[in-house]
GROMACS .gro file of C-alpha atoms in nm:
model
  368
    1UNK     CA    1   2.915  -3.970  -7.344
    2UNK     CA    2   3.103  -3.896  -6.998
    3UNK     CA    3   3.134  -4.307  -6.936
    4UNK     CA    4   3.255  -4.302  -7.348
    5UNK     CA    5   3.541  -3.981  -7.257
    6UNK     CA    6   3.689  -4.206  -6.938
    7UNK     CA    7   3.714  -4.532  -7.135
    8UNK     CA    8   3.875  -4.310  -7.396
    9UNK     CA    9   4.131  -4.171  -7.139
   10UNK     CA   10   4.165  -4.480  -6.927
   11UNK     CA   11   4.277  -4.657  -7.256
   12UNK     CA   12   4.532  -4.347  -7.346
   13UNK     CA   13   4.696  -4.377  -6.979
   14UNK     CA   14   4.741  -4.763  -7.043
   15UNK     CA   15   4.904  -4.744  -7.327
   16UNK     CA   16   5.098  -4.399  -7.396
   17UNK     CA   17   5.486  -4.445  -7.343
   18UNK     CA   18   5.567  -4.188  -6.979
   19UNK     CA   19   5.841  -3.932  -7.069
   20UNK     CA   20   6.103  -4.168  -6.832
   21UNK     CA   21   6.061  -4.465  -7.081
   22UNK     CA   22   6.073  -4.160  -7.339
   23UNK     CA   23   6.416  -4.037  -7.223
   24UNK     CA   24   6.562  -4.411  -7.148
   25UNK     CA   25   6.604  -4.439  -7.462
   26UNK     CA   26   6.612  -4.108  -7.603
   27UNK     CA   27   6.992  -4.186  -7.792
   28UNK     CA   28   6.750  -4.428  -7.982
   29UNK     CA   29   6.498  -4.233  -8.107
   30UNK     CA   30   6.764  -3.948  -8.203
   31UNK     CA   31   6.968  -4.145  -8.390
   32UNK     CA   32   6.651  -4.340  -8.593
   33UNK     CA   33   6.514  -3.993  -8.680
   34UNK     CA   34   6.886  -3.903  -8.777
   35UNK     CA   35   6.882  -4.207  -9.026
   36UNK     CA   36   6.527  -4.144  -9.126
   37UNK     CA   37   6.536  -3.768  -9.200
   38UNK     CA   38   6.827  -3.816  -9.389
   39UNK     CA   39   6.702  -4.101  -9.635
   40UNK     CA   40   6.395  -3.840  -9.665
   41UNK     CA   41   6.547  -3.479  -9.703
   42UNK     CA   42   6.730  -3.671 -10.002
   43UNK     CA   43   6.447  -3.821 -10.187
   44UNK     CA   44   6.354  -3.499 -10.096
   45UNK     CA   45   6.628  -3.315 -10.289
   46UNK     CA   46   6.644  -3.551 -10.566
   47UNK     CA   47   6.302  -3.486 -10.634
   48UNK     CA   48   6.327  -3.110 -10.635
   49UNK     CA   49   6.587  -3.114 -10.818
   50UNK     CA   50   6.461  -3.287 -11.110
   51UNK     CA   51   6.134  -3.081 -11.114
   52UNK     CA   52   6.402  -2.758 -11.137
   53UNK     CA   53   6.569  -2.906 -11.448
   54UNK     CA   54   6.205  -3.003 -11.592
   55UNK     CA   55   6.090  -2.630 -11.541
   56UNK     CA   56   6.363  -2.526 -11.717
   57UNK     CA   57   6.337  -2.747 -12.009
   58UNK     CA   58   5.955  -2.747 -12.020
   59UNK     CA   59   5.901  -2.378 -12.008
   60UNK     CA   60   5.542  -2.396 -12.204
   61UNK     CA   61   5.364  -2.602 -11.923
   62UNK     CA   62   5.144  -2.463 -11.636
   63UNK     CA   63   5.338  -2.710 -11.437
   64UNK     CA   64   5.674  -2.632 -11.431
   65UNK     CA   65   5.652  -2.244 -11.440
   66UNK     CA   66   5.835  -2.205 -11.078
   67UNK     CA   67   6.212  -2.292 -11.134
   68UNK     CA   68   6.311  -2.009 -10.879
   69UNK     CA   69   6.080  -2.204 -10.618
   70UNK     CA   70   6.239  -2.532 -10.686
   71UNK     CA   71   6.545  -2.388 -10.679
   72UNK     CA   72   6.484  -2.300 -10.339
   73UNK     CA   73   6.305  -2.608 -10.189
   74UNK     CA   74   6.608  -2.803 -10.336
   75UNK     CA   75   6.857  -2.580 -10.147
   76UNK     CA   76   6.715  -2.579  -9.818
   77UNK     CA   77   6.647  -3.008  -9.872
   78UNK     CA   78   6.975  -3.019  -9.975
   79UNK     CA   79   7.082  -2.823  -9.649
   80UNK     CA   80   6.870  -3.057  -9.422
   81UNK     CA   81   7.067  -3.378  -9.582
   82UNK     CA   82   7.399  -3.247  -9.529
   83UNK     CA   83   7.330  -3.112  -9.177
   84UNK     CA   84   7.199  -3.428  -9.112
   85UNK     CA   85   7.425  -3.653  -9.221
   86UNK     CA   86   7.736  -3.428  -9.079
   87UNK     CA   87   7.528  -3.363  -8.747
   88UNK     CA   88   7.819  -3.503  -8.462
   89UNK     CA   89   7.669  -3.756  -8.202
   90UNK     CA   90   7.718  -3.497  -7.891
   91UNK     CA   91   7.450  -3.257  -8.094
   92UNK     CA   92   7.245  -3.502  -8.216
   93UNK     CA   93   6.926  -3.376  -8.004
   94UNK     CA   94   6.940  -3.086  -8.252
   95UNK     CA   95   6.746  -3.381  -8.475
   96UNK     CA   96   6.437  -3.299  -8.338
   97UNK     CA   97   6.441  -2.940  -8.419
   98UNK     CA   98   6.578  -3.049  -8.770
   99UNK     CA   99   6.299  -3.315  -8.818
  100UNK     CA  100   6.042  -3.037  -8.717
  101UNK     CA  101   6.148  -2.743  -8.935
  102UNK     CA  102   6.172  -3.073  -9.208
  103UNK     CA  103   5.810  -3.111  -9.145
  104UNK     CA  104   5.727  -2.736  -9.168
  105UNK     CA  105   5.925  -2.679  -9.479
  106UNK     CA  106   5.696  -2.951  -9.652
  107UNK     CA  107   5.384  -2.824  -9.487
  108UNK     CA  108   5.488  -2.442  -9.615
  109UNK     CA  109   5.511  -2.599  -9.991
  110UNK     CA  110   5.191  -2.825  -9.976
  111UNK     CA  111   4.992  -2.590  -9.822
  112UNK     CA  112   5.101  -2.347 -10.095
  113UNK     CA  113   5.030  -2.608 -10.385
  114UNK     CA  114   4.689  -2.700 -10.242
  115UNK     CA  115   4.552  -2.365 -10.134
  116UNK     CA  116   4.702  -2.147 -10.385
  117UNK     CA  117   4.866  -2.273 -10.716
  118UNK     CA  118   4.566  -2.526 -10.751
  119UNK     CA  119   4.286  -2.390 -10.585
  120UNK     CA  120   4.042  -2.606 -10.785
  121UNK     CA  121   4.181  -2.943 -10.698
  122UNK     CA  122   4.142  -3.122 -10.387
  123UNK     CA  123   4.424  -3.096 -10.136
  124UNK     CA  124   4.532  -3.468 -10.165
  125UNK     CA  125   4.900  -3.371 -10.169
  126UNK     CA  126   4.900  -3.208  -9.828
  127UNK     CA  127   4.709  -3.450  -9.620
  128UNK     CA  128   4.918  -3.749  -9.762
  129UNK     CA  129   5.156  -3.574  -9.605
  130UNK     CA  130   5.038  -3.449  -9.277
  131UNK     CA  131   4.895  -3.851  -9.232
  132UNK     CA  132   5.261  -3.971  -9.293
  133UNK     CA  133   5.457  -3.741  -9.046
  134UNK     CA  134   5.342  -3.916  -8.746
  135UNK     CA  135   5.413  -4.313  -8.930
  136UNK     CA  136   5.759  -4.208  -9.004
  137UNK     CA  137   5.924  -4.024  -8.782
  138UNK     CA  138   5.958  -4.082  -8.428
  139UNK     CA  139   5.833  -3.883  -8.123
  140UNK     CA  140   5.598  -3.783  -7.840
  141UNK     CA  141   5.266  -3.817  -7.934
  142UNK     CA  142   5.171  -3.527  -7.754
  143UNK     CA  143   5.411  -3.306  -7.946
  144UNK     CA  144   5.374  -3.477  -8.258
  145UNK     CA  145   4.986  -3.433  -8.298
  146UNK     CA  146   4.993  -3.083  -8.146
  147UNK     CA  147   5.268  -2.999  -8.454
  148UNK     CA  148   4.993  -3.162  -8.687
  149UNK     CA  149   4.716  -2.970  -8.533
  150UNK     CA  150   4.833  -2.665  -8.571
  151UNK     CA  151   4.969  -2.700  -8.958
  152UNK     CA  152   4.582  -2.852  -9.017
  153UNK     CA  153   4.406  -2.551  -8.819
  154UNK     CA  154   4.644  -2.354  -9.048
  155UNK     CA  155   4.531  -2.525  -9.348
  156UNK     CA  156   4.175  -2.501  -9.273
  157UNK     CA  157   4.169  -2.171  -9.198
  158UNK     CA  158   4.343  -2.060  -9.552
  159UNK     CA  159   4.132  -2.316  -9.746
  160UNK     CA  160   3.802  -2.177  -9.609
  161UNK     CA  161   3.885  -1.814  -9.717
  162UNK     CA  162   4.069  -1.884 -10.048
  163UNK     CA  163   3.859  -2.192 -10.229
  164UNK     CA  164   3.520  -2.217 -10.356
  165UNK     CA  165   3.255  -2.354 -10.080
  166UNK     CA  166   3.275  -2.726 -10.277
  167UNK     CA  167   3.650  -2.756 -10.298
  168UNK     CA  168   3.682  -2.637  -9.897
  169UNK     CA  169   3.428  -2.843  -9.757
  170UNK     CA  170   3.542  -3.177  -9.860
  171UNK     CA  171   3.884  -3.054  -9.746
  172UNK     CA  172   3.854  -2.946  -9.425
  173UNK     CA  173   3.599  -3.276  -9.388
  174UNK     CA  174   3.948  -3.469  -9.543
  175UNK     CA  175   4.150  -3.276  -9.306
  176UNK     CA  176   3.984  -3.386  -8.983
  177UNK     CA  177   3.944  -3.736  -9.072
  178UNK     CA  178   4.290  -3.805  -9.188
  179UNK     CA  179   4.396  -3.627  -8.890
  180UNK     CA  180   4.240  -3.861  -8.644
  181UNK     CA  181   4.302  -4.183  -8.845
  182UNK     CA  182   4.686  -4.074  -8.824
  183UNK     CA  183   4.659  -4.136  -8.437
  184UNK     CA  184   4.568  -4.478  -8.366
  185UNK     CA  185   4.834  -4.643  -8.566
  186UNK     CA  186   5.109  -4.332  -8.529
  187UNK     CA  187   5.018  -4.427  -8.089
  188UNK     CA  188   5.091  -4.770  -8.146
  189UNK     CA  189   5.372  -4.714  -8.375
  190UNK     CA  190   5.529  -4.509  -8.136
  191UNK     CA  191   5.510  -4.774  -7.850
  192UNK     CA  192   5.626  -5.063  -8.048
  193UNK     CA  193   5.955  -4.884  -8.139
  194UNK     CA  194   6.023  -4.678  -7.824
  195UNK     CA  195   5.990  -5.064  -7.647
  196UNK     CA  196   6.165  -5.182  -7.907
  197UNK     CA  197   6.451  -4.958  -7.821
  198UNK     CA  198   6.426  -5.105  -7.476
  199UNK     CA  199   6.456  -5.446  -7.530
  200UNK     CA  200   6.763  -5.397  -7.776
  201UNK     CA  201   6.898  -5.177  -7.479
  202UNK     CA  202   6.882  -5.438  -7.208
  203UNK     CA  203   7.023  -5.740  -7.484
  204UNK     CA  204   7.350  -5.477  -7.565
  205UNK     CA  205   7.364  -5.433  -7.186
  206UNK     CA  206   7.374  -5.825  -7.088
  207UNK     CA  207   7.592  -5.846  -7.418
  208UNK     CA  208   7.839  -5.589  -7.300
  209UNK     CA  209   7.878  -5.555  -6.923
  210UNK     CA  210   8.101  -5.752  -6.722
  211UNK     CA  211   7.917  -5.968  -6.509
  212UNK     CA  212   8.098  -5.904  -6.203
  213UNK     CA  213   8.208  -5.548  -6.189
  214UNK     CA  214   7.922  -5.441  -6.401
  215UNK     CA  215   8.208  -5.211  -6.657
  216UNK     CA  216   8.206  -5.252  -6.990
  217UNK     CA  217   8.380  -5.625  -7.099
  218UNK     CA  218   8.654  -5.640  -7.330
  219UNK     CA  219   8.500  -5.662  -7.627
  220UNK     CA  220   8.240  -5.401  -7.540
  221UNK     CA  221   8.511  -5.132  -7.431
  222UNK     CA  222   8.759  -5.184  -7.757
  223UNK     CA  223   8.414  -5.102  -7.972
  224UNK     CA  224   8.336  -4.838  -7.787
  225UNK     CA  225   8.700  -4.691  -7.752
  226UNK     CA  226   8.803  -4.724  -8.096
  227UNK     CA  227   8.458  -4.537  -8.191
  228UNK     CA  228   8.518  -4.224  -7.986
  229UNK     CA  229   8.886  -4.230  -8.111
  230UNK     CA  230   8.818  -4.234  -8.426
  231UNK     CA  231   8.550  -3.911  -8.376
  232UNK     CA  232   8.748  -3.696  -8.117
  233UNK     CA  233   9.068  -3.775  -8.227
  234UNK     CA  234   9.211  -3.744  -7.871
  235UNK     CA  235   9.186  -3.940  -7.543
  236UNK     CA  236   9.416  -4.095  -7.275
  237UNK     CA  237   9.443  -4.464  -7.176
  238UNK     CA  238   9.465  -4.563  -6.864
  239UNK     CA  239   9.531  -4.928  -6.775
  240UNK     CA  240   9.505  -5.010  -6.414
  241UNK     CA  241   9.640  -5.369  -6.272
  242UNK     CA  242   9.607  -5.498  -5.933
  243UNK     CA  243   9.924  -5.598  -5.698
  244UNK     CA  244   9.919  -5.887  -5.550
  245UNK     CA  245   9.612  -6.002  -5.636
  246UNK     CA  246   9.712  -6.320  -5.667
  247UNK     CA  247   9.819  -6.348  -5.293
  248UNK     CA  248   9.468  -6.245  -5.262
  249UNK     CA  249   9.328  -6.537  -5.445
  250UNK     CA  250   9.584  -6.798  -5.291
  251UNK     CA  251   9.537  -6.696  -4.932
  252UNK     CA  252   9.164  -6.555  -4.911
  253UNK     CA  253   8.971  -6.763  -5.172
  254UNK     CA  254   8.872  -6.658  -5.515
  255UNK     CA  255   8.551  -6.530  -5.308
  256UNK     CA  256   8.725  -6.281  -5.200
  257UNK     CA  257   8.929  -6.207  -5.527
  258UNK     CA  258   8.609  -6.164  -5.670
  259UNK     CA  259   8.473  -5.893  -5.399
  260UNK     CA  260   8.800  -5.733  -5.443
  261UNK     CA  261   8.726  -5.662  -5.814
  262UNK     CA  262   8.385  -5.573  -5.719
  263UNK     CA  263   8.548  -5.280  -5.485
  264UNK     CA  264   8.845  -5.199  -5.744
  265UNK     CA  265   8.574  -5.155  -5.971
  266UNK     CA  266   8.344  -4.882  -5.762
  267UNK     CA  267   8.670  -4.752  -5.701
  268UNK     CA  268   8.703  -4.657  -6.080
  269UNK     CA  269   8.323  -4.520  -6.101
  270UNK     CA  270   8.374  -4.270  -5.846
  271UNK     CA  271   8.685  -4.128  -5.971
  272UNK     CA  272   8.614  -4.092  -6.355
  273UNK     CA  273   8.317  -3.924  -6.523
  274UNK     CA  274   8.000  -4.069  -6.642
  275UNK     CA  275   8.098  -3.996  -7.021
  276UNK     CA  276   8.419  -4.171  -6.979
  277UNK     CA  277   8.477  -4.511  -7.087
  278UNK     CA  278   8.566  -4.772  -6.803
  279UNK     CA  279   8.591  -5.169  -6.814
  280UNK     CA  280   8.714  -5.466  -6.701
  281UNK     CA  281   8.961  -5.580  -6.968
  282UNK     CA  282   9.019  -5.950  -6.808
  283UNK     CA  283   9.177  -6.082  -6.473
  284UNK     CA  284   9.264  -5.857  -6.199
  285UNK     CA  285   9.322  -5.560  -6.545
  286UNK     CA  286   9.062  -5.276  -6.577
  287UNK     CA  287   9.122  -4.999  -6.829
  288UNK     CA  288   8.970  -4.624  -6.899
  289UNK     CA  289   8.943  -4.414  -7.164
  290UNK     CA  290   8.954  -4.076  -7.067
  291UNK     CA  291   8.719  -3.940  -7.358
  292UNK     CA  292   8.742  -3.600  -7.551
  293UNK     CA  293   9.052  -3.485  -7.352
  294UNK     CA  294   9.444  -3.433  -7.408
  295UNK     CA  295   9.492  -3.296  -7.059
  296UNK     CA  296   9.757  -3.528  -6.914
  297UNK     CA  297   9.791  -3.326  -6.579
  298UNK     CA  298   9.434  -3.395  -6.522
  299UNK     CA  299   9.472  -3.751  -6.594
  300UNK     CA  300   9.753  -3.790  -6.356
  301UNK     CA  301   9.588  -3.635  -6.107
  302UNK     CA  302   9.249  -3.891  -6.135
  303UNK     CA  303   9.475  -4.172  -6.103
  304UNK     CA  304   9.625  -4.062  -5.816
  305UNK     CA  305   9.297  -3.991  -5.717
  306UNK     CA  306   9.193  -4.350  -5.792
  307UNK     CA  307   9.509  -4.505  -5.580
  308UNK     CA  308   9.402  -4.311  -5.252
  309UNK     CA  309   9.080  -4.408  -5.281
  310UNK     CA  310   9.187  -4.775  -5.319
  311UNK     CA  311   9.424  -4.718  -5.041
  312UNK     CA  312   9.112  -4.619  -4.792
  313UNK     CA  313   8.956  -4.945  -4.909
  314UNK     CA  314   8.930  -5.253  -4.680
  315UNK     CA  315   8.885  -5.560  -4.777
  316UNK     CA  316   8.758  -5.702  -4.533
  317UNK     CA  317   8.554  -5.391  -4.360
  318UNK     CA  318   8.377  -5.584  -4.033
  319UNK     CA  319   8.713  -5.734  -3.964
  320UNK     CA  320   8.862  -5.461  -3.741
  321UNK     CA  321   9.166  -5.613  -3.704
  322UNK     CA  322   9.242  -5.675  -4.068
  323UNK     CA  323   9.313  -5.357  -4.222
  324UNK     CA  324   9.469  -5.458  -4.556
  325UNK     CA  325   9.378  -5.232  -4.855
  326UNK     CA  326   9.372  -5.255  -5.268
  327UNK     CA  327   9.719  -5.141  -5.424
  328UNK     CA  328   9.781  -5.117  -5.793
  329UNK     CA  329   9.974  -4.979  -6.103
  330UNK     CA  330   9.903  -4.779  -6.318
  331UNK     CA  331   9.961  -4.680  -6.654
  332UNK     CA  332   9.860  -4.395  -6.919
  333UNK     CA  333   9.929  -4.307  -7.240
  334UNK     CA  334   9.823  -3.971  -7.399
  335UNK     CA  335   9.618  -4.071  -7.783
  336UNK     CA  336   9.879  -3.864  -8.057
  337UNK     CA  337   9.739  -4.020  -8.353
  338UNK     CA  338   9.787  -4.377  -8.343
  339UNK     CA  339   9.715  -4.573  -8.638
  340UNK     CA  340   9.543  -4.778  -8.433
  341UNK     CA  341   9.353  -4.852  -8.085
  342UNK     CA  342   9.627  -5.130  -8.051
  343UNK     CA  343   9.925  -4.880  -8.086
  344UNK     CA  344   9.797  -4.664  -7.794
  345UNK     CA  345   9.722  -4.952  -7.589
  346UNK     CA  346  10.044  -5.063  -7.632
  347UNK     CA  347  10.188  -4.729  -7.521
  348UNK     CA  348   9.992  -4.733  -7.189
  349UNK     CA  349  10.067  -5.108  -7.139
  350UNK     CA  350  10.437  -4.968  -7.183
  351UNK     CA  351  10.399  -4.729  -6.894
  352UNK     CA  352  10.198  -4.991  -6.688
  353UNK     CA  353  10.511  -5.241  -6.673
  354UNK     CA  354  10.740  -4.909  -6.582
  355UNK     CA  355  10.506  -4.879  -6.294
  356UNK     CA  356  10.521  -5.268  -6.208
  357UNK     CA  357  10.869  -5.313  -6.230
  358UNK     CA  358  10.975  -4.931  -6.052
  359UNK     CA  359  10.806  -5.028  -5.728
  360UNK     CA  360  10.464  -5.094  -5.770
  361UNK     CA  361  10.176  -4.920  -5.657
  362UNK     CA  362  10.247  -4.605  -5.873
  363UNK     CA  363  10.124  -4.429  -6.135
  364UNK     CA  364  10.366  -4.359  -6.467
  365UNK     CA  365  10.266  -4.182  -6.796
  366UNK     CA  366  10.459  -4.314  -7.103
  367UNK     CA  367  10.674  -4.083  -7.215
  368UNK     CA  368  10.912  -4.181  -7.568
   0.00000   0.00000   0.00000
């Protein structure tokens, strides 16, 4: 039995997915719950809805005698779908509380139906259910089977004290089963898609970063750009282009071009925040989206920021007695409702070429 327990637990350790693959791809797993809890809570609502209409139509049968119930189960489903659906990315880790008090609201209503409105039947209803759960939604299998246990302990402890010794038995026995049949495939399940999630990651990431400078390419950084425009509704553009960097290429070698870009491009990473949007839009050009913000001050000063720090940068760092540095222009351009991603990057490309052709090296915020 002891040599049985340690293959058992040897087996769990090899496969279970560790929280860090867990929270690599955590965005993932909210946003597939997101999707799924929305197609349910409104089969959910549809259905709940109809039965309300049907008790009020079919007044005479045992059935449909609970309009006020239905009434109420197709509010709170109908709440669920729209909270879902409305739920903004930056809050979307609010789906797991959602997809758990989802859960809850159906085990409330089948434990109700199975235990109490039909006492005499057998509780097929609720552990269709509570075997489902785990195949559909997405989540630690810790947490998802200790949710299940306790809804089943809470199950078995109302069946045994409100049905007849026949009807309880073969529930609780129904219970327990279900309950560990539910693992196996909800483990592997779980595995496949969280590893799933991690392939597609590292594809999007090949697919989208800049080989070089390891930003976001062009393609990449207009998607991404134009999506958090079009949520926030503000931003600034910043559009940074080296000077001289053709010198560079011409005299040094397009080695060295290349380690420039490399340095232009750490540059960038430690002057803007993570949640900012920064790439490599082609050539010696690199552009960031300063996301969620209309503060133009503070955007000034991060460029300016971004310029000094250039300024400290040697190219050639083991060569003491070379001590040229990056210089660049910049331009910005506050987001005041464009039509369009290409109408504010045309108003920062605007104050780029003020900055190129006022003196270089400079940052200038387009002004109308």
């Amino acid at each position: 039995m002891e040599n049985l327990y340690k293959q058992a637990r040897n087996f769990y350790n090899r496969n279970k997915i560790s929280d860090f693959e867990f929270d690599c791809v955590r965005s993932e797993i909210y946003s597939t719950n997101k999707a799924i809890l929305s197609i349910c809570a409104f089969v959910t609502m549809v259905l709940f809805f109809v039965l309300f209409v049907l008790s009020l139509v079919i007044k005479d049968s045992a059935v449909f005698r609970q309009s006020v119930f239905y009434a109420a189960i197709f509010l709170l489903h109908s709440a669920f779908f729209v909270t879902t659906v409305k739920l903004p990315e930056k809050y979307e880790k609010f789906t797991v509380l959602l997809m758990y008090l989802y859960i809850w609201s159906f085990n409330f209503y089948t434990i109700g139906m199975s235990v109490y409105s039909h006492p005499e039947n057998y509780a097929v209803l609720y552990i269709t259910f509570e075997f489902a759960y785990p195949l559909i939604f997405v989540d630690k299998s810790r947490r998802m089977f200790l949710n299940s246990l306790t809804a089943n302990i809470i199950f078995c402890v109302l069946t045994f004290f409100a049905k007849e010794p026949a009807n309880y038995k073969v529930d609780i026995f129904n219970c327990i089963v279900f309950y560990g049949l539910s693992y196996l495939p909800s483990f592997y399940l779980t595995k496949i898609r969280v590893r799933e999630f991690s392939l597609r990651q590292i594809i999007e990431s090949e697919r989208d970063t800049d080989e070089l400078t390891g930003l976001l390419n062009k393609a990449a950084f207009t998607r991404q750009a134009k999506k958090s425009i079009n949520s926030a509704r503000e931003g600034i553009l910043i559009i940074l282009d080296c000077d001289g960097f053709k010198q560079v290429n011409d005299t040094y070698g397009h080695f060295v071009g290349d380690h420039v870009l490399k340095l232009v491009s750490v540059c960038i990473r430690q002057t803007f925040r993570s949640s900012d949007i920064m790439g490599r839009f082609g050539g010696d050009e690199f552009i960031i989206l300063m996301d969620r913000t209309s503060l133009t001050d503070i955007a000034m000063l991060r460029c300016n920021q971004l310029l000094e720090r250039l300024h400290e940068t040697k190219i050639f760092p083991e060569n003491s007695t070379d001590n040229q540095t990056i210089h660049a222009s910049i331009g910005f351009a506050l987001y005041e409702g464009e039509a369009d991603f290409d109408a504010l990057f045309q108003k920062a490309d605007k104050a780029l070429y003020e900055a190129k052709n006022t003196g270089k090296d400079k940052v200038c915020q387009f002004h109308l």
